[in-house]
Short mmCIF file of C-alpha atoms in Angstrom, two decimals:
data_model
loop_
_atom_site.label_atom_id
_atom_site.label_comp_id
_atom_site.label_asym_id
_atom_site.label_seq_id
_atom_site.Cartn_x
_atom_site.Cartn_y
_atom_site.Cartn_z
CA MET A 1061 14.79 -6.55 -22.84
CA ASN A 1062 15.55 -10.27 -23.05
CA GLN A 1063 18.17 -11.85 -20.65
CA THR A 1064 21.60 -12.96 -22.05
CA SER A 1065 21.04 -15.84 -24.30
CA PRO A 1066 21.85 -19.32 -22.70
CA PHE A 1067 23.22 -20.55 -26.01
CA THR A 1068 26.70 -20.39 -27.34
CA PRO A 1069 26.68 -20.31 -31.23
CA THR A 1070 30.42 -19.86 -31.45
CA PHE A 1071 33.01 -22.41 -32.67
CA GLY A 1072 34.99 -24.04 -29.92
CA SER A 1073 32.74 -22.59 -27.14
CA SER A 1074 31.22 -25.22 -24.79
CA PRO A 1075 27.36 -25.12 -24.61
CA SER A 1076 25.78 -24.97 -21.11
CA VAL A 1077 24.33 -28.37 -21.86
CA PRO A 1078 26.61 -30.62 -23.97
CA VAL A 1079 24.58 -33.36 -25.73
CA GLY A 1080 25.15 -36.53 -27.50
CA ARG A 1081 28.85 -37.41 -26.75
CA ALA A 1082 28.47 -38.74 -23.07
CA ASP A 1083 29.51 -42.22 -24.31
CA ILE A 1084 32.79 -40.68 -25.68
CA VAL A 1085 33.63 -38.82 -22.57
CA GLU A 1086 32.67 -41.78 -20.27
CA SER A 1087 34.99 -44.23 -22.35
CA PHE A 1088 37.84 -41.77 -22.11
CA THR A 1089 37.31 -41.14 -18.44
CA LEU A 1090 37.33 -44.92 -17.80
CA ALA A 1091 40.59 -45.17 -19.87
CA LEU A 1092 42.21 -42.68 -17.51
CA ARG A 1093 41.08 -44.57 -14.42
CA SER A 1094 42.00 -48.00 -15.68
CA GLY A 1095 45.59 -47.33 -15.76
CA PRO A 1096 48.43 -47.33 -18.48
CA GLY A 1097 47.98 -49.67 -21.30
CA SER A 1098 44.26 -48.66 -22.26
CA PRO A 1099 43.80 -48.18 -25.99
CA SER A 1100 41.14 -45.71 -25.55
CA ARG A 1101 44.01 -43.26 -23.90
CA ALA A 1102 44.67 -42.28 -27.64
CA LEU A 1103 41.45 -40.64 -28.97
CA LEU A 1104 40.98 -39.35 -32.52
CA LEU A 1105 37.95 -37.07 -33.39
CA SER A 1106 36.80 -36.30 -36.91
CA GLY A 1107 33.80 -34.49 -38.22
CA THR A 1108 32.81 -31.72 -40.25
CA ARG A 1109 32.74 -27.96 -39.17
CA GLY A 1110 30.09 -27.33 -36.41
CA VAL A 1111 29.73 -30.88 -35.33
CA GLY A 1112 31.23 -30.41 -31.92
CA LYS A 1113 34.86 -31.53 -32.29
CA THR A 1114 36.48 -28.76 -30.12
CA VAL A 1115 33.54 -28.73 -27.77
CA LEU A 1116 34.14 -32.61 -27.22
CA LEU A 1117 38.00 -31.93 -26.55
CA ASN A 1118 36.98 -29.42 -23.98
CA GLU A 1119 34.84 -32.00 -22.38
CA VAL A 1120 37.66 -34.61 -22.48
CA GLU A 1121 39.91 -32.03 -20.69
CA ASP A 1122 37.50 -31.24 -18.19
CA ALA A 1123 37.21 -34.99 -17.52
CA ALA A 1124 41.04 -35.40 -17.11
CA ARG A 1125 41.27 -32.47 -14.79
CA GLU A 1126 38.57 -33.78 -12.71
CA GLN A 1127 40.78 -36.90 -12.23
CA GLY A 1128 43.74 -34.59 -11.08
CA TRP A 1129 45.59 -35.10 -14.40
CA ALA A 1130 47.69 -32.07 -15.84
CA VAL A 1131 46.42 -31.07 -19.37
CA ILE A 1132 48.22 -29.36 -22.25
CA THR A 1133 46.04 -27.94 -24.91
CA GLU A 1134 47.18 -27.07 -28.43
CA THR A 1135 46.13 -26.54 -32.08
CA ALA A 1136 48.08 -28.10 -34.96
CA LEU A 1137 49.64 -24.93 -36.45
CA PRO A 1138 53.28 -24.92 -37.48
CA GLY A 1139 55.80 -24.76 -34.57
CA LEU A 1140 53.56 -27.33 -32.46
CA VAL A 1141 56.52 -29.27 -31.12
CA ASN A 1142 58.74 -26.07 -30.49
CA ARG A 1143 55.68 -24.76 -28.43
CA LEU A 1144 55.39 -27.91 -26.38
CA VAL A 1145 59.28 -28.27 -25.84
CA ASN A 1146 59.89 -24.46 -25.25
CA GLU A 1147 56.88 -23.36 -23.51
CA HIS A 1148 54.16 -25.94 -22.18
CA LEU A 1149 56.40 -28.54 -20.84
CA PRO A 1150 58.99 -26.25 -19.12
CA ALA A 1151 55.98 -24.47 -17.55
CA LEU A 1152 54.63 -27.78 -16.36
CA LEU A 1153 57.98 -28.87 -14.95
CA GLN A 1154 58.38 -25.53 -13.13
CA MET A 1155 54.93 -26.38 -11.45
CA VAL A 1156 55.51 -30.07 -10.61
CA ASP A 1157 59.21 -30.15 -9.71
CA PRO A 1158 59.90 -28.83 -6.11
CA ARG A 1159 63.56 -28.24 -7.43
CA SER A 1160 62.64 -26.14 -10.31
CA THR A 1161 64.95 -23.24 -9.23
CA VAL A 1162 68.37 -23.61 -8.07
CA ARG A 1163 70.37 -20.93 -6.30
CA ARG A 1164 73.98 -20.64 -7.45
CA VAL A 1165 76.70 -18.97 -5.35
CA THR A 1166 78.68 -16.43 -7.53
CA GLY A 1167 80.87 -14.50 -4.84
CA VAL A 1168 81.71 -13.67 -1.22
CA THR A 1169 81.20 -10.44 0.26
CA GLY A 1170 83.27 -8.79 3.27
CA PRO A 1171 86.30 -10.48 5.10
CA ALA A 1172 86.79 -14.31 5.03
CA GLY A 1173 84.37 -15.93 7.36
CA LEU A 1174 82.57 -12.57 8.23
CA GLY A 1175 80.87 -11.61 4.92
CA GLY A 1176 77.92 -13.12 3.15
CA PHE A 1177 77.32 -14.60 -0.25
CA THR A 1178 75.97 -13.34 -3.31
CA GLY A 1179 74.06 -15.45 -5.94
CA THR A 1180 71.71 -15.71 -8.79
CA VAL A 1181 68.76 -17.77 -9.26
CA HIS A 1182 68.53 -19.97 -12.32
CA GLU A 1183 65.72 -22.04 -13.81
CA ARG A 1184 66.29 -25.90 -13.34
CA HIS A 1185 64.35 -26.36 -16.48
CA PRO A 1186 65.53 -23.79 -19.06
CA ILE A 1187 64.14 -23.64 -22.63
CA VAL A 1188 65.76 -26.78 -24.08
CA PRO A 1189 64.98 -29.26 -26.87
CA GLY A 1190 63.98 -32.78 -26.31
CA LEU A 1191 60.15 -33.62 -26.39
CA ARG A 1192 60.52 -37.11 -25.26
CA THR A 1193 62.98 -36.22 -22.53
CA GLN A 1194 60.82 -33.38 -21.10
CA LEU A 1195 57.56 -35.63 -21.33
CA THR A 1196 59.40 -38.13 -19.22
CA GLN A 1197 60.58 -35.75 -16.67
CA ALA A 1198 57.15 -34.28 -16.38
CA LEU A 1199 55.68 -37.82 -16.06
CA ASP A 1200 58.07 -38.79 -13.27
CA HIS A 1201 56.96 -35.82 -11.11
CA LEU A 1202 53.20 -36.35 -11.94
CA GLN A 1203 53.62 -39.95 -10.88
CA GLU A 1204 54.57 -38.99 -7.40
CA HIS A 1205 50.98 -37.74 -7.26
CA HIS A 1206 49.32 -40.62 -8.94
CA VAL A 1207 48.20 -38.66 -11.95
CA GLY A 1208 49.02 -38.11 -15.55
CA LEU A 1209 49.17 -35.79 -18.49
CA LEU A 1210 46.80 -35.46 -21.23
CA ILE A 1211 47.80 -33.61 -24.49
CA THR A 1212 45.05 -32.26 -26.84
CA VAL A 1213 45.57 -31.08 -30.30
CA ASP A 1214 42.78 -29.55 -32.36
CA GLU A 1215 42.51 -28.73 -36.13
CA ILE A 1216 45.15 -31.74 -37.00
CA GLY A 1217 46.01 -31.84 -40.89
CA ARG A 1218 48.51 -32.32 -43.35
CA GLY A 1219 50.19 -28.89 -42.75
CA THR A 1220 51.76 -30.32 -39.62
CA THR A 1221 52.19 -33.98 -40.39
CA ALA A 1222 56.02 -34.12 -39.61
CA GLU A 1223 55.25 -32.36 -36.18
CA LEU A 1224 52.34 -34.56 -35.52
CA ALA A 1225 54.50 -37.69 -36.26
CA GLU A 1226 57.10 -36.59 -34.03
CA LEU A 1227 54.56 -36.13 -31.20
CA ALA A 1228 52.93 -39.48 -31.90
CA ALA A 1229 56.32 -41.28 -31.88
CA ALA A 1230 57.05 -39.51 -28.41
CA VAL A 1231 53.84 -40.43 -27.08
CA GLN A 1232 53.97 -44.01 -28.53
CA HIS A 1233 57.25 -44.69 -26.71
CA ILE A 1234 55.95 -43.50 -23.41
CA PHE A 1235 52.74 -45.67 -23.85
CA ARG A 1236 55.17 -48.63 -24.15
CA GLU A 1237 56.76 -47.64 -20.90
CA ASN A 1238 53.42 -47.84 -19.23
CA ARG A 1239 53.27 -44.41 -18.03
CA ASP A 1240 50.12 -42.36 -17.42
CA ILE A 1241 49.86 -40.35 -20.46
CA ALA A 1242 46.80 -39.68 -23.05
CA LEU A 1243 46.39 -38.03 -26.31
CA ALA A 1244 43.33 -36.56 -27.94
CA LEU A 1245 43.35 -35.22 -31.46
CA ALA A 1246 40.65 -33.72 -33.64
CA GLY A 1247 40.24 -32.51 -37.26
CA LEU A 1248 38.24 -32.39 -40.40
CA PRO A 1249 37.59 -35.68 -42.08
CA ASP A 1250 39.68 -34.80 -45.25
CA GLU A 1251 42.52 -33.65 -43.00
CA VAL A 1252 42.50 -36.79 -40.86
CA ASN A 1253 42.15 -39.21 -43.71
CA ALA A 1254 45.21 -37.77 -45.29
CA LEU A 1255 47.12 -37.57 -42.13
CA LEU A 1256 46.28 -41.31 -41.44
CA LYS A 1257 48.29 -42.21 -44.80
CA HIS A 1258 51.52 -40.88 -43.61
CA ARG A 1259 54.16 -43.45 -42.78
CA GLY A 1260 55.11 -41.94 -39.48
CA ILE A 1261 51.34 -41.97 -37.94
CA THR A 1262 50.92 -45.61 -37.28
CA PHE A 1263 50.24 -44.89 -33.78
CA ILE A 1264 47.50 -42.58 -34.47
CA ARG A 1265 45.84 -45.30 -36.90
CA ARG A 1266 45.44 -47.32 -33.77
CA ALA A 1267 43.75 -44.61 -31.92
CA ASP A 1268 39.99 -44.89 -30.77
CA HIS A 1269 38.72 -43.03 -33.85
CA ARG A 1270 35.29 -41.64 -33.27
CA GLU A 1271 33.40 -39.90 -36.28
CA LEU A 1272 31.14 -37.32 -34.96
CA GLY A 1273 27.84 -36.80 -36.88
CA ALA A 1274 24.32 -35.63 -35.92
CA VAL A 1275 22.88 -36.36 -32.41
CA THR A 1276 19.49 -37.98 -31.81
CA ARG A 1277 16.29 -36.27 -31.78
CA GLU A 1278 16.08 -36.69 -28.11
CA GLU A 1279 19.61 -35.33 -27.41
CA ALA A 1280 18.75 -32.34 -29.61
CA ARG A 1281 15.60 -31.69 -27.75
CA ARG A 1282 17.54 -31.70 -24.47
CA GLY A 1283 20.09 -29.37 -25.95
CA LEU A 1284 17.06 -26.92 -26.71
CA VAL A 1285 15.06 -27.32 -23.80
CA GLU A 1286 17.48 -27.39 -20.80
CA PRO A 1287 19.07 -24.18 -21.15
CA VAL A 1288 15.87 -22.38 -21.57
CA GLU A 1289 14.26 -24.05 -18.51
CA GLU A 1290 17.20 -23.26 -16.56
CA ASN A 1291 16.65 -19.72 -17.13
CA GLY A 1292 12.96 -19.63 -16.30
CA TRP A 1293 11.64 -19.76 -19.83
CA HIS A 1294 9.96 -22.39 -21.90
CA TRP A 1295 9.27 -23.24 -25.42
CA ASP A 1296 5.79 -23.30 -27.21
CA GLU A 1297 5.72 -27.21 -28.03
CA THR A 1298 4.91 -26.51 -31.61
CA ALA A 1299 7.63 -24.07 -31.81
CA LEU A 1300 10.09 -26.47 -30.21
CA ASN A 1301 9.16 -29.33 -32.55
CA ARG A 1302 9.65 -26.78 -35.47
CA ALA A 1303 12.98 -25.74 -33.95
CA LEU A 1304 14.18 -29.54 -33.67
CA GLU A 1305 13.31 -30.53 -37.24
CA ALA A 1306 15.31 -27.37 -38.38
CA THR A 1307 18.44 -28.43 -36.19
CA ARG A 1308 18.58 -31.98 -38.09
CA GLY A 1309 20.57 -32.92 -35.11
CA TYR A 1310 23.56 -30.69 -36.08
CA PRO A 1311 25.31 -29.52 -32.97
CA PHE A 1312 25.97 -26.05 -34.41
CA MET A 1313 22.46 -25.58 -35.48
CA ILE A 1314 21.10 -26.37 -32.07
CA GLN A 1315 23.13 -23.51 -30.73
CA LEU A 1316 22.45 -21.12 -33.57
CA ILE A 1317 18.56 -21.78 -33.71
CA GLY A 1318 18.28 -21.79 -29.81
CA HIS A 1319 20.38 -18.36 -29.63
CA HIS A 1320 18.40 -16.59 -32.50
CA SER A 1321 15.03 -18.05 -31.41
CA TRP A 1322 15.63 -16.76 -27.82
CA LEU A 1323 16.53 -13.18 -29.00
CA ALA A 1324 13.52 -12.92 -31.28
CA ALA A 1325 11.04 -14.08 -28.63
CA LYS A 1326 8.59 -11.05 -28.06
CA ASN A 1327 7.22 -12.80 -24.77
CA PRO A 1328 9.90 -12.46 -22.28
CA THR A 1329 9.55 -16.15 -21.06
CA VAL A 1330 8.12 -17.94 -24.03
CA ILE A 1331 9.74 -19.08 -27.29
CA ASP A 1332 6.97 -19.18 -29.81
CA ASP A 1333 6.48 -20.16 -33.52
CA GLN A 1334 7.01 -16.85 -34.60
CA ALA A 1335 10.50 -16.56 -32.86
CA VAL A 1336 11.53 -19.95 -34.30
CA GLU A 1337 10.87 -18.91 -37.76
CA HIS A 1338 12.88 -15.76 -37.43
CA GLY A 1339 15.45 -17.51 -35.36
CA THR A 1340 16.06 -20.26 -38.07
CA GLN A 1341 16.20 -17.77 -40.77
CA ARG A 1342 19.00 -16.04 -38.92
CA ALA A 1343 20.63 -19.30 -38.04
CA LEU A 1344 20.65 -20.34 -41.67
CA LYS A 1345 22.38 -17.15 -42.62
CA ASP A 1346 25.05 -17.88 -40.14
CA LEU A 1347 25.50 -21.40 -41.09
CA ASN A 1348 25.71 -20.34 -44.77
CA THR A 1349 28.63 -17.86 -43.89
CA LEU A 1350 30.44 -19.99 -41.35
CA VAL A 1351 30.06 -23.55 -42.55
CA LEU A 1352 28.59 -23.92 -45.99
CA LYS A 1353 30.37 -21.45 -47.86
CA PRO A 1354 33.96 -22.64 -46.86
CA LEU A 1355 32.71 -26.17 -47.27
CA VAL A 1356 31.54 -25.79 -50.84
CA ALA A 1357 34.58 -23.62 -51.73
CA GLU A 1358 36.77 -26.61 -50.84
CA LEU A 1359 34.98 -29.22 -53.19
CA SER A 1360 36.60 -30.24 -56.37
CA GLY A 1361 34.62 -29.82 -59.75
CA LEU A 1362 33.16 -33.12 -59.60
CA ASP A 1363 32.43 -33.18 -55.93
CA LEU A 1364 30.47 -29.97 -56.64
CA ALA A 1365 28.85 -31.36 -59.60
CA PHE A 1366 27.69 -34.44 -57.55
CA VAL A 1367 26.15 -32.43 -54.59
CA LYS A 1368 24.43 -30.03 -57.09
CA ALA A 1369 22.98 -33.05 -58.66
CA MET A 1370 21.76 -34.15 -55.36
CA ALA A 1371 20.28 -30.73 -54.74
CA GLU A 1372 17.77 -31.15 -57.56
CA ASP A 1373 15.97 -33.69 -55.21
CA PRO A 1374 13.62 -32.47 -52.50
CA GLY A 1375 14.91 -35.23 -50.21
CA PRO A 1376 17.39 -38.14 -50.39
CA SER A 1377 18.72 -38.85 -53.89
CA LYS A 1378 19.29 -41.97 -55.92
CA VAL A 1379 22.85 -42.34 -57.06
CA SER A 1380 21.58 -43.62 -60.37
CA ASP A 1381 19.87 -40.28 -60.87
CA ILE A 1382 23.17 -38.40 -59.86
CA ALA A 1383 24.99 -40.48 -62.54
CA ALA A 1384 22.65 -39.52 -65.32
CA ARG A 1385 22.35 -35.83 -64.30
CA ILE A 1386 26.18 -35.39 -64.32
CA ASP A 1387 26.58 -37.83 -67.26
CA ARG A 1388 29.32 -39.96 -65.52
CA SER A 1389 29.81 -43.69 -65.36
CA ALA A 1390 28.52 -45.68 -62.34
CA ASP A 1391 32.30 -46.39 -61.24
CA THR A 1392 33.08 -42.78 -61.23
CA VAL A 1393 29.91 -41.60 -59.41
CA ALA A 1394 30.64 -44.48 -56.95
CA GLN A 1395 34.26 -43.06 -56.35
CA TYR A 1396 32.97 -39.47 -55.58
CA ARG A 1397 30.11 -41.13 -53.29
CA ARG A 1398 32.85 -42.49 -51.21
CA ARG A 1399 34.91 -39.31 -51.11
CA LEU A 1400 31.86 -37.41 -50.02
CA ILE A 1401 30.92 -39.97 -47.38
CA ALA A 1402 34.39 -39.82 -46.07
CA ARG A 1403 34.20 -35.95 -45.79
CA HIS A 1404 30.91 -36.37 -43.85
CA ILE A 1405 29.06 -34.23 -46.57
CA VAL A 1406 26.67 -36.95 -47.67
CA VAL A 1407 25.50 -40.17 -45.77
CA PRO A 1408 24.08 -43.33 -47.25
CA VAL A 1409 20.42 -44.01 -46.04
CA SER A 1410 19.70 -47.10 -48.01
CA HIS A 1411 20.97 -49.09 -50.66
CA GLY A 1412 21.83 -46.63 -53.47
CA VAL A 1413 20.40 -43.69 -51.85
CA VAL A 1414 22.41 -40.71 -50.13
CA ALA A 1415 21.37 -37.64 -48.25
CA PHE A 1416 23.07 -34.41 -47.10
CA THR A 1417 24.44 -34.63 -43.63
CA ILE A 1418 24.48 -30.82 -43.00
CA PRO A 1419 21.21 -28.98 -42.75
CA GLY A 1420 20.55 -26.25 -45.25
CA LEU A 1421 23.37 -27.41 -47.79
CA ARG A 1422 20.58 -28.12 -50.39
CA GLU A 1423 19.37 -24.62 -50.22
CA PHE A 1424 22.73 -23.12 -50.03
CA LEU A 1425 23.40 -24.75 -53.61
CA HIS A 1426 20.34 -23.40 -54.82
CA ILE A 1427 20.95 -19.91 -53.30
CA GLU A 1428 24.51 -19.96 -55.10
CA GLU A 1429 22.92 -21.16 -58.33
CA ASP A 1430 19.92 -19.10 -58.54
CA HIS A 1431 20.40 -16.23 -55.87
CA ALA A 1432 17.18 -17.49 -54.38
CA PRO A 1433 16.00 -16.46 -50.85
CA ILE A 1434 16.72 -18.87 -47.97
CA PRO A 1435 13.50 -20.98 -47.23
CA PHE A 1436 12.53 -21.56 -43.75
CA TRP A 1437 11.51 -24.99 -44.27
CA TYR A 1438 13.67 -27.92 -45.54
CA GLN A 1439 13.95 -31.65 -45.49
CA ASP A 1440 17.49 -33.10 -45.83
CA TYR A 1441 16.65 -36.51 -44.53
CA GLY A 1442 13.05 -36.78 -45.76
CA ASN A 1443 10.02 -36.43 -44.03
CA SER A 1444 11.22 -36.34 -40.23
CA PHE A 1445 14.25 -36.26 -38.04
CA THR A 1446 14.27 -39.57 -36.39
CA SER A 1447 15.70 -40.87 -33.15
CA LYS A 1448 18.53 -42.64 -34.98
CA ARG A 1449 21.92 -40.93 -35.56
CA THR A 1450 22.65 -39.84 -38.96
CA MET A 1451 26.26 -40.39 -39.06
CA PRO A 1452 28.40 -43.19 -37.41
CA GLN A 1453 29.47 -42.21 -34.09
CA SER A 1454 32.49 -44.42 -33.61
CA HIS A 1455 34.98 -46.67 -35.10
CA SER A 1456 37.97 -48.09 -33.44
CA GLY A 1457 40.99 -48.30 -35.56
CA SER A 1458 43.04 -51.39 -35.90
#
């Protein structure tokens, strides 16, 4: 029976070997060390499902804890500010304030001068409103230990715009006071783009905005090889190259293919070509269910027509061909091209040519249309998976 897989094909779970984001973690760590005022202390991550946003938030949190910072982690669900004010910040204050409990005298027992006192213990920091006030109090106490506070919020979007604006406003004021605070946010491209248009989100627009895409071939190789070798196994070289091509540098596929190939290996220490073929089939099925089906369901009619027209090509598509297939003007097609690029669904590969960013999307569209079986081999980016990143990795807001 095989050992437990060293891969973690679960959303939000950190892989044993994180790859491709070291520059972002290093930049953020440097910002924490360099003192108040560093613009990189406000970090905004965007990317499609499975590209590693939550994993990167985990790495950023770990980096802050290594610096001794306090960390509050949240998800942008309704009630975000209430949870910060009523739960997280009071709990933090109780930890960092040595006077967090106060004993109050409520009575005297026995004769005057001979009896004892009775009393009750009350929390010094009861559940009270006031986000900025509580943040300031917490930072006052953390400053005594020369550390700061990091707040991370995952899955940001339009549903909690008002609360995110309130949080951003409070953090912005504290930034201006040169206090040790940092904020890291992550969300889907559509949600992030919509949020940035809100009037109260000016501070977030100036954050260090990193758009996460595919990792390089070398990084993907490390993500497949190191977990296996650390457990005393190895890849057959032909099988490894086949697995690498199948990942397309997509972080979630690295974990899916590694996991299913490991489980399919007949030889207890070698992952061979047969295991990779079986593992990739299983990985594609998981990708279809967990990523592609929800993504396609969210597309508008013309968005869907655009990507289906792309799916008719075996590789990258000419925008002029797409326009002819869906019978729309060049201006209309250019508009939807921009929308799909902003959502990290397609990527420009040369002038007038686009390709899918997510492996298996072309095949999934064919399956939805024709109920065809899932093919093992596919080429979303042409003939080879190059050492270049397939999506822009960073963009600093202004």
